[in-house]
PDB file of C-alpha atoms in Angstrom:
ATOM      1  CA  MET A 604    -121.144 -39.300 205.676  1.00 44.00           C
ATOM      2  CA  VAL A 605    -118.098 -37.198 205.606  1.00 43.00           C
ATOM      3  CA  LEU A 606    -118.993 -35.181 202.550  1.00 42.00           C
ATOM      4  CA  VAL A 607    -122.837 -34.811 204.132  1.00 47.00           C
ATOM      5  CA  GLU A 608    -121.508 -33.203 207.518  1.00 46.00           C
ATOM      6  CA  MET A 609    -119.058 -30.961 205.789  1.00 44.00           C
ATOM      7  CA  SER A 610    -121.603 -29.627 203.569  1.00 47.00           C
ATOM      8  CA  LEU A 611    -124.098 -29.029 206.905  1.00 52.00           C
ATOM      9  CA  ARG A 612    -121.283 -27.201 208.481  1.00 52.00           C
ATOM     10  CA  THR A 613    -120.313 -24.916 205.638  1.00 51.00           C
ATOM     11  CA  THR A 614    -123.722 -24.454 203.728  1.00 68.00           C
ATOM     12  CA  ALA A 615    -126.258 -24.782 206.369  1.00 77.00           C
ATOM     13  CA  THR A 616    -127.773 -21.129 207.687  1.00 89.00           C
ATOM     14  CA  PRO A 617    -127.565 -20.715 211.447  1.00 88.00           C
ATOM     15  CA  ASP A 618    -131.389 -22.078 211.848  1.00 90.00           C
ATOM     16  CA  GLU A 619    -130.903 -25.399 209.546  1.00 92.00           C
ATOM     17  CA  GLN A 620    -127.969 -26.031 211.960  1.00 94.00           C
ATOM     18  CA  ARG A 621    -130.106 -25.421 215.316  1.00 94.00           C
ATOM     19  CA  GLU A 622    -132.953 -27.284 213.941  1.00 95.00           C
ATOM     20  CA  ALA A 623    -130.135 -30.238 212.701  1.00 96.00           C
ATOM     21  CA  ILE A 624    -129.032 -30.171 216.253  1.00 97.00           C
ATOM     22  CA  LEU A 625    -131.910 -30.494 218.117  1.00 97.00           C
ATOM     23  CA  GLU A 626    -133.268 -33.217 215.600  1.00 96.00           C
ATOM     24  CA  ALA A 627    -130.245 -35.085 216.594  1.00 97.00           C
ATOM     25  CA  ALA A 628    -130.227 -34.263 220.306  1.00 97.00           C
ATOM     26  CA  GLN A 629    -134.218 -35.611 220.265  1.00 96.00           C
ATOM     27  CA  SER A 630    -132.980 -38.987 218.612  1.00 96.00           C
ATOM     28  CA  GLU A 631    -130.168 -39.433 220.748  1.00 96.00           C
ATOM     29  CA  PHE A 632    -131.933 -38.730 223.975  1.00 95.00           C
ATOM     30  CA  GLU A 633    -134.752 -41.526 223.136  1.00 95.00           C
ATOM     31  CA  ARG A 634    -132.144 -43.997 222.328  1.00 95.00           C
ATOM     32  CA  PHE A 635    -129.949 -43.804 225.175  1.00 94.00           C
ATOM     33  CA  GLY A 636    -131.777 -41.428 227.742  1.00 93.00           C
ATOM     34  CA  LEU A 637    -130.572 -38.004 229.474  1.00 92.00           C
ATOM     35  CA  ARG A 638    -127.672 -39.263 231.225  1.00 90.00           C
ATOM     36  CA  LYS A 639    -125.766 -41.728 228.811  1.00 93.00           C
ATOM     37  CA  SER A 640    -126.607 -39.782 225.542  1.00 94.00           C
ATOM     38  CA  SER A 641    -123.693 -38.146 223.881  1.00 95.00           C
ATOM     39  CA  VAL A 642    -123.038 -34.866 223.104  1.00 95.00           C
ATOM     40  CA  ASP A 643    -120.451 -35.667 220.590  1.00 95.00           C
ATOM     41  CA  ASP A 644    -122.465 -38.254 218.894  1.00 96.00           C
ATOM     42  CA  MET A 645    -125.125 -35.242 218.525  1.00 97.00           C
ATOM     43  CA  ALA A 646    -122.496 -32.810 217.328  1.00 96.00           C
ATOM     44  CA  ARG A 647    -121.735 -35.720 214.394  1.00 95.00           C
ATOM     45  CA  GLU A 648    -125.173 -36.893 213.511  1.00 95.00           C
ATOM     46  CA  ALA A 649    -126.123 -33.253 212.875  1.00 95.00           C
ATOM     47  CA  GLY A 650    -123.108 -33.024 210.729  1.00 94.00           C
ATOM     48  CA  VAL A 651    -121.762 -29.932 212.199  1.00 94.00           C
ATOM     49  CA  SER A 652    -118.523 -29.701 214.769  1.00 93.00           C
ATOM     50  CA  ARG A 653    -118.632 -30.036 218.595  1.00 93.00           C
ATOM     51  CA  SER A 654    -117.419 -26.145 219.160  1.00 93.00           C
ATOM     52  CA  THR A 655    -120.732 -25.554 216.839  1.00 93.00           C
ATOM     53  CA  LEU A 656    -123.385 -27.455 218.914  1.00 96.00           C
ATOM     54  CA  TYR A 657    -121.790 -25.982 221.988  1.00 94.00           C
ATOM     55  CA  ARG A 658    -122.068 -22.290 221.226  1.00 94.00           C
ATOM     56  CA  ARG A 659    -125.445 -22.681 220.360  1.00 94.00           C
ATOM     57  CA  PHE A 660    -126.607 -25.395 223.853  1.00 96.00           C
ATOM     58  CA  PRO A 661    -123.492 -24.913 225.926  1.00 95.00           C
ATOM     59  CA  ASN A 662    -124.739 -27.768 227.962  1.00 92.00           C
ATOM     60  CA  LYS A 663    -127.465 -30.958 228.015  1.00 93.00           C
ATOM     61  CA  GLU A 664    -129.656 -29.006 229.808  1.00 91.00           C
ATOM     62  CA  SER A 665    -129.764 -26.282 227.171  1.00 93.00           C
ATOM     63  CA  LEU A 666    -130.026 -29.346 224.770  1.00 95.00           C
ATOM     64  CA  ILE A 667    -133.319 -30.412 226.781  1.00 93.00           C
ATOM     65  CA  ILE A 668    -134.868 -27.088 226.872  1.00 91.00           C
ATOM     66  CA  GLY A 669    -134.472 -26.632 222.907  1.00 93.00           C
ATOM     67  CA  VAL A 670    -135.858 -30.390 222.332  1.00 94.00           C
ATOM     68  CA  LEU A 671    -138.809 -29.549 224.307  1.00 90.00           C
ATOM     69  CA  SER A 672    -139.480 -26.226 222.824  1.00 89.00           C
ATOM     70  CA  LYS A 673    -139.600 -28.110 219.545  1.00 91.00           C
ATOM     71  CA  ILE A 674    -141.947 -30.588 220.416  1.00 90.00           C
ATOM     72  CA  GLY A 675    -144.325 -27.691 222.073  1.00 86.00           C
ATOM     73  CA  GLY A 676    -144.093 -25.642 218.725  1.00 87.00           C
ATOM     74  CA  GLY A 677    -145.321 -28.833 217.004  1.00 88.00           C
ATOM     75  CA  LEU A 678    -148.121 -29.616 219.363  1.00 87.00           C
ATOM     76  CA  LEU A 679    -149.161 -25.622 219.698  1.00 85.00           C
ATOM     77  CA  GLU A 680    -148.833 -25.828 215.401  1.00 89.00           C
ATOM     78  CA  ARG A 681    -150.988 -29.373 215.426  1.00 89.00           C
ATOM     79  CA  LEU A 682    -153.589 -27.499 217.618  1.00 88.00           C
ATOM     80  CA  GLU A 683    -154.060 -24.957 215.558  1.00 88.00           C
ATOM     81  CA  ALA A 684    -154.919 -27.060 212.633  1.00 91.00           C
ATOM     82  CA  ALA A 685    -156.797 -29.795 214.421  1.00 92.00           C
ATOM     83  CA  THR A 686    -159.549 -26.931 215.549  1.00 93.00           C
ATOM     84  CA  ARG A 687    -159.651 -24.863 212.533  1.00 91.00           C
ATOM     85  CA  SER A 688    -163.247 -24.271 212.021  1.00 91.00           C
ATOM     86  CA  CYS A 689    -164.726 -26.058 215.165  1.00 96.00           C
ATOM     87  CA  ASP A 690    -167.037 -24.357 217.923  1.00 96.00           C
ATOM     88  CA  PRO A 691    -165.614 -24.132 221.233  1.00 96.00           C
ATOM     89  CA  GLU A 692    -166.888 -27.658 222.599  1.00 97.00           C
ATOM     90  CA  GLN A 693    -165.620 -29.114 219.432  1.00 97.00           C
ATOM     91  CA  ALA A 694    -162.048 -27.325 219.675  1.00 96.00           C
ATOM     92  CA  VAL A 695    -161.270 -28.608 223.154  1.00 97.00           C
ATOM     93  CA  VAL A 696    -161.932 -32.005 222.365  1.00 97.00           C
ATOM     94  CA  GLU A 697    -159.956 -31.798 219.177  1.00 96.00           C
ATOM     95  CA  ALA A 698    -157.100 -30.238 221.396  1.00 95.00           C
ATOM     96  CA  PHE A 699    -157.127 -32.706 224.009  1.00 96.00           C
ATOM     97  CA  CYS A 700    -156.692 -35.800 221.110  1.00 96.00           C
ATOM     98  CA  ALA A 701    -154.043 -34.186 219.585  1.00 93.00           C
ATOM     99  CA  ALA A 702    -152.182 -33.528 222.675  1.00 92.00           C
ATOM    100  CA  MET A 703    -152.698 -36.807 223.677  1.00 94.00           C
ATOM    101  CA  ASP A 704    -151.605 -38.460 220.357  1.00 93.00           C
ATOM    102  CA  ILE A 705    -148.477 -36.661 220.863  1.00 90.00           C
ATOM    103  CA  VAL A 706    -147.642 -37.414 224.160  1.00 88.00           C
ATOM    104  CA  VAL A 707    -148.393 -40.927 224.043  1.00 89.00           C
ATOM    105  CA  SER A 708    -146.373 -41.190 220.534  1.00 90.00           C
ATOM    106  CA  SER A 709    -143.238 -39.163 222.185  1.00 90.00           C
ATOM    107  CA  PRO A 710    -140.697 -41.124 223.380  1.00 92.00           C
ATOM    108  CA  PHE A 711    -138.534 -38.175 224.726  1.00 93.00           C
ATOM    109  CA  LEU A 712    -141.488 -36.940 226.843  1.00 89.00           C
ATOM    110  CA  ARG A 713    -141.541 -40.338 228.501  1.00 88.00           C
ATOM    111  CA  THR A 714    -137.686 -40.141 228.821  1.00 89.00           C
ATOM    112  CA  LEU A 715    -138.059 -36.750 230.316  1.00 88.00           C
ATOM    113  CA  ALA A 716    -140.720 -37.908 232.986  1.00 84.00           C
ATOM    114  CA  LEU A 717    -138.557 -40.631 233.984  1.00 82.00           C
ATOM    115  CA  GLU A 718    -135.068 -39.203 233.900  1.00 87.00           C
ATOM    116  CA  GLY A 719    -135.439 -35.418 234.344  1.00 84.00           C
ATOM    117  CA  SER A 720    -135.936 -35.205 238.080  1.00 81.00           C
ATOM    118  CA  VAL A 721    -132.549 -37.223 238.624  1.00 81.00           C
ATOM    119  CA  PHE A 722    -130.674 -35.702 235.954  1.00 83.00           C
ATOM    120  CA  LEU A 723    -131.779 -32.060 235.925  1.00 82.00           C
ATOM    121  CA  PRO A 724    -131.685 -29.957 239.067  1.00 85.00           C
ATOM    122  CA  HIS A 725    -135.377 -29.648 240.659  1.00 82.00           C
ATOM    123  CA  ASN A 726    -135.636 -25.976 239.903  1.00 87.00           C
ATOM    124  CA  ALA A 727    -134.669 -26.407 236.221  1.00 84.00           C
ATOM    125  CA  VAL A 728    -137.491 -29.249 236.159  1.00 83.00           C
ATOM    126  CA  VAL A 729    -139.811 -27.354 237.624  1.00 85.00           C
ATOM    127  CA  LYS A 730    -139.600 -24.217 235.456  1.00 86.00           C
ATOM    128  CA  MET A 731    -139.434 -26.411 232.430  1.00 85.00           C
ATOM    129  CA  ARG A 732    -142.755 -27.658 233.650  1.00 86.00           C
ATOM    130  CA  ARG A 733    -144.404 -24.609 234.600  1.00 90.00           C
ATOM    131  CA  LYS A 734    -143.492 -22.950 231.190  1.00 88.00           C
ATOM    132  CA  LEU A 735    -144.764 -25.802 229.153  1.00 87.00           C
ATOM    133  CA  VAL A 736    -148.115 -25.928 231.064  1.00 91.00           C
ATOM    134  CA  ASP A 737    -147.977 -21.845 231.078  1.00 93.00           C
ATOM    135  CA  ASP A 738    -147.385 -21.779 227.027  1.00 91.00           C
ATOM    136  CA  MET A 739    -150.001 -24.629 226.101  1.00 91.00           C
ATOM    137  CA  ALA A 740    -152.730 -23.371 228.236  1.00 94.00           C
ATOM    138  CA  ILE A 741    -152.426 -20.165 226.936  1.00 95.00           C
ATOM    139  CA  ARG A 742    -152.425 -21.189 223.378  1.00 92.00           C
ATOM    140  CA  VAL A 743    -155.563 -23.400 224.213  1.00 94.00           C
ATOM    141  CA  ALA A 744    -157.534 -20.450 226.113  1.00 96.00           C
ATOM    142  CA  LYS A 745    -156.673 -18.215 222.556  1.00 95.00           C
ATOM    143  CA  VAL A 746    -157.973 -21.016 220.345  1.00 94.00           C
ATOM    144  CA  LEU A 747    -161.161 -21.610 222.587  1.00 96.00           C
ATOM    145  CA  LYS A 748    -161.540 -17.294 222.140  1.00 95.00           C
ATOM    146  CA  LYS A 749    -161.049 -18.055 218.034  1.00 94.00           C
ATOM    147  CA  CYS A 750    -163.225 -20.609 217.881  1.00 95.00           C
ATOM    148  CA  GLY A 751    -166.009 -18.255 219.381  1.00 95.00           C
ATOM    149  CA  SER A 752    -166.373 -18.668 223.075  1.00 95.00           C
ATOM    150  CA  THR A 753    -167.959 -15.832 225.262  1.00 94.00           C
ATOM    151  CA  ARG A 754    -166.563 -16.899 228.386  1.00 94.00           C
ATOM    152  CA  GLU A 755    -163.904 -14.740 230.245  1.00 95.00           C
ATOM    153  CA  PHE A 756    -160.442 -15.588 229.281  1.00 96.00           C
ATOM    154  CA  LYS A 757    -159.492 -16.084 232.534  1.00 96.00           C
ATOM    155  CA  ASP A 758    -161.865 -18.663 232.633  1.00 95.00           C
ATOM    156  CA  LEU A 759    -160.754 -20.300 229.678  1.00 96.00           C
ATOM    157  CA  LEU A 760    -157.485 -20.492 231.015  1.00 97.00           C
ATOM    158  CA  VAL A 761    -158.356 -22.554 233.627  1.00 96.00           C
ATOM    159  CA  VAL A 762    -160.243 -25.176 231.672  1.00 96.00           C
ATOM    160  CA  SER A 763    -157.171 -25.294 229.331  1.00 96.00           C
ATOM    161  CA  GLU A 764    -154.411 -25.359 232.042  1.00 97.00           C
ATOM    162  CA  THR A 765    -156.610 -28.459 233.522  1.00 96.00           C
ATOM    163  CA  MET A 766    -156.504 -30.344 230.380  1.00 95.00           C
ATOM    164  CA  VAL A 767    -152.970 -29.649 230.039  1.00 94.00           C
ATOM    165  CA  ARG A 768    -151.902 -30.811 233.182  1.00 94.00           C
ATOM    166  CA  LEU A 769    -154.293 -33.814 232.761  1.00 94.00           C
ATOM    167  CA  VAL A 770    -152.597 -34.506 229.447  1.00 93.00           C
ATOM    168  CA  LEU A 771    -148.965 -34.781 230.966  1.00 89.00           C
ATOM    169  CA  SER A 772    -149.815 -36.411 233.905  1.00 90.00           C
ATOM    170  CA  HIS A 773    -150.727 -39.345 232.168  1.00 88.00           C
ATOM    171  CA  ILE A 774    -147.039 -39.233 231.133  1.00 85.00           C
ATOM    172  CA  GLU A 775    -146.002 -40.441 234.628  1.00 83.00           C
ATOM    173  CA  THR A 776    -149.033 -42.306 235.515  1.00 87.00           C
ATOM    174  CA  THR A 777    -151.549 -43.698 233.539  1.00 87.00           C
ATOM    175  CA  SER A 778    -155.282 -44.236 234.350  1.00 90.00           C
ATOM    176  CA  SER A 779    -156.608 -47.484 235.620  1.00 92.00           C
ATOM    177  CA  PHE A 780    -160.354 -46.149 234.561  1.00 94.00           C
ATOM    178  CA  VAL A 781    -159.904 -45.129 231.046  1.00 93.00           C
ATOM    179  CA  ASN A 782    -157.663 -45.695 228.386  1.00 94.00           C
ATOM    180  CA  LEU A 783    -156.727 -42.524 227.060  1.00 93.00           C
ATOM    181  CA  GLU A 784    -154.218 -43.847 224.708  1.00 92.00           C
ATOM    182  CA  ASN A 785    -156.811 -45.468 222.920  1.00 94.00           C
ATOM    183  CA  PRO A 786    -158.060 -42.642 220.587  1.00 95.00           C
ATOM    184  CA  GLU A 787    -161.693 -43.204 220.547  1.00 96.00           C
ATOM    185  CA  ASP A 788    -161.645 -43.331 224.438  1.00 96.00           C
ATOM    186  CA  ALA A 789    -159.732 -40.284 224.569  1.00 96.00           C
ATOM    187  CA  ARG A 790    -162.311 -38.512 221.943  1.00 97.00           C
ATOM    188  CA  GLN A 791    -165.416 -40.035 224.523  1.00 97.00           C
ATOM    189  CA  PHE A 792    -163.621 -38.347 227.420  1.00 97.00           C
ATOM    190  CA  GLY A 793    -162.848 -35.331 225.855  1.00 97.00           C
ATOM    191  CA  GLU A 794    -166.648 -34.608 224.756  1.00 97.00           C
ATOM    192  CA  ARG A 795    -167.773 -36.064 228.199  1.00 97.00           C
ATOM    193  CA  TYR A 796    -165.682 -34.072 230.653  1.00 97.00           C
ATOM    194  CA  LEU A 797    -163.999 -31.371 228.612  1.00 96.00           C
ATOM    195  CA  ALA A 798    -166.538 -29.758 226.151  1.00 97.00           C
ATOM    196  CA  PRO A 799    -169.322 -28.954 228.822  1.00 96.00           C
ATOM    197  CA  LEU A 800    -166.604 -26.940 230.707  1.00 95.00           C
ATOM    198  CA  VAL A 801    -166.436 -24.560 227.598  1.00 95.00           C
ATOM    199  CA  ALA A 802    -170.241 -24.639 226.833  1.00 91.00           C
ATOM    200  CA  GLU A 803    -171.868 -21.464 226.490  1.00 82.00           C
ATOM    201  CA  PRO A 804    -173.218 -20.555 229.871  1.00 76.00           C
ATOM    202  CA  ALA A 805    -177.197 -20.686 230.165  1.00 67.00           C
ATOM    203  CA  ARG A 806    -178.968 -17.341 229.167  1.00 63.00           C
TER     204      ARG A 806
END
């Protein structure tokens, strides 16, 4: 273990160190929660010194934001892959299903939803959620345009934001009427309720 840590400390690039720290932080947050997780253990697991970790992430809040950005980046990449060669109606369904799958399978997002408002300042929580919603909505709207939608971009933004907010709301409160954690049910929901919102307007 010592050899691995020394190797990371001496040979890893700054980007590799950052990635290792975020991987370790995500693991710690998921296992122990936001409050009880240990920054020292994160540094140890990442194979970096405590001072190196604090140079890149000065506090737990910055680590939480970093992990959230990392998950968001992975989701955006998956959206791009899932919607390739789709028309707009297919694309919004595939985007919804991919987003639901990531949210359902992410212990970190559930931990953040449960503990975020207790552990973090209210303004920080609002800012993080706003950034995540905005970033995701803009990317989904761009994907729909790329897939051939002729609707105005501002209209696609509204549809995309609605979809993103629906997905994120599921973390805190699941539906009593539809099981969106079931991939087939999620797909049927997307086809019935979301696809019509991006269908080409009648001429």
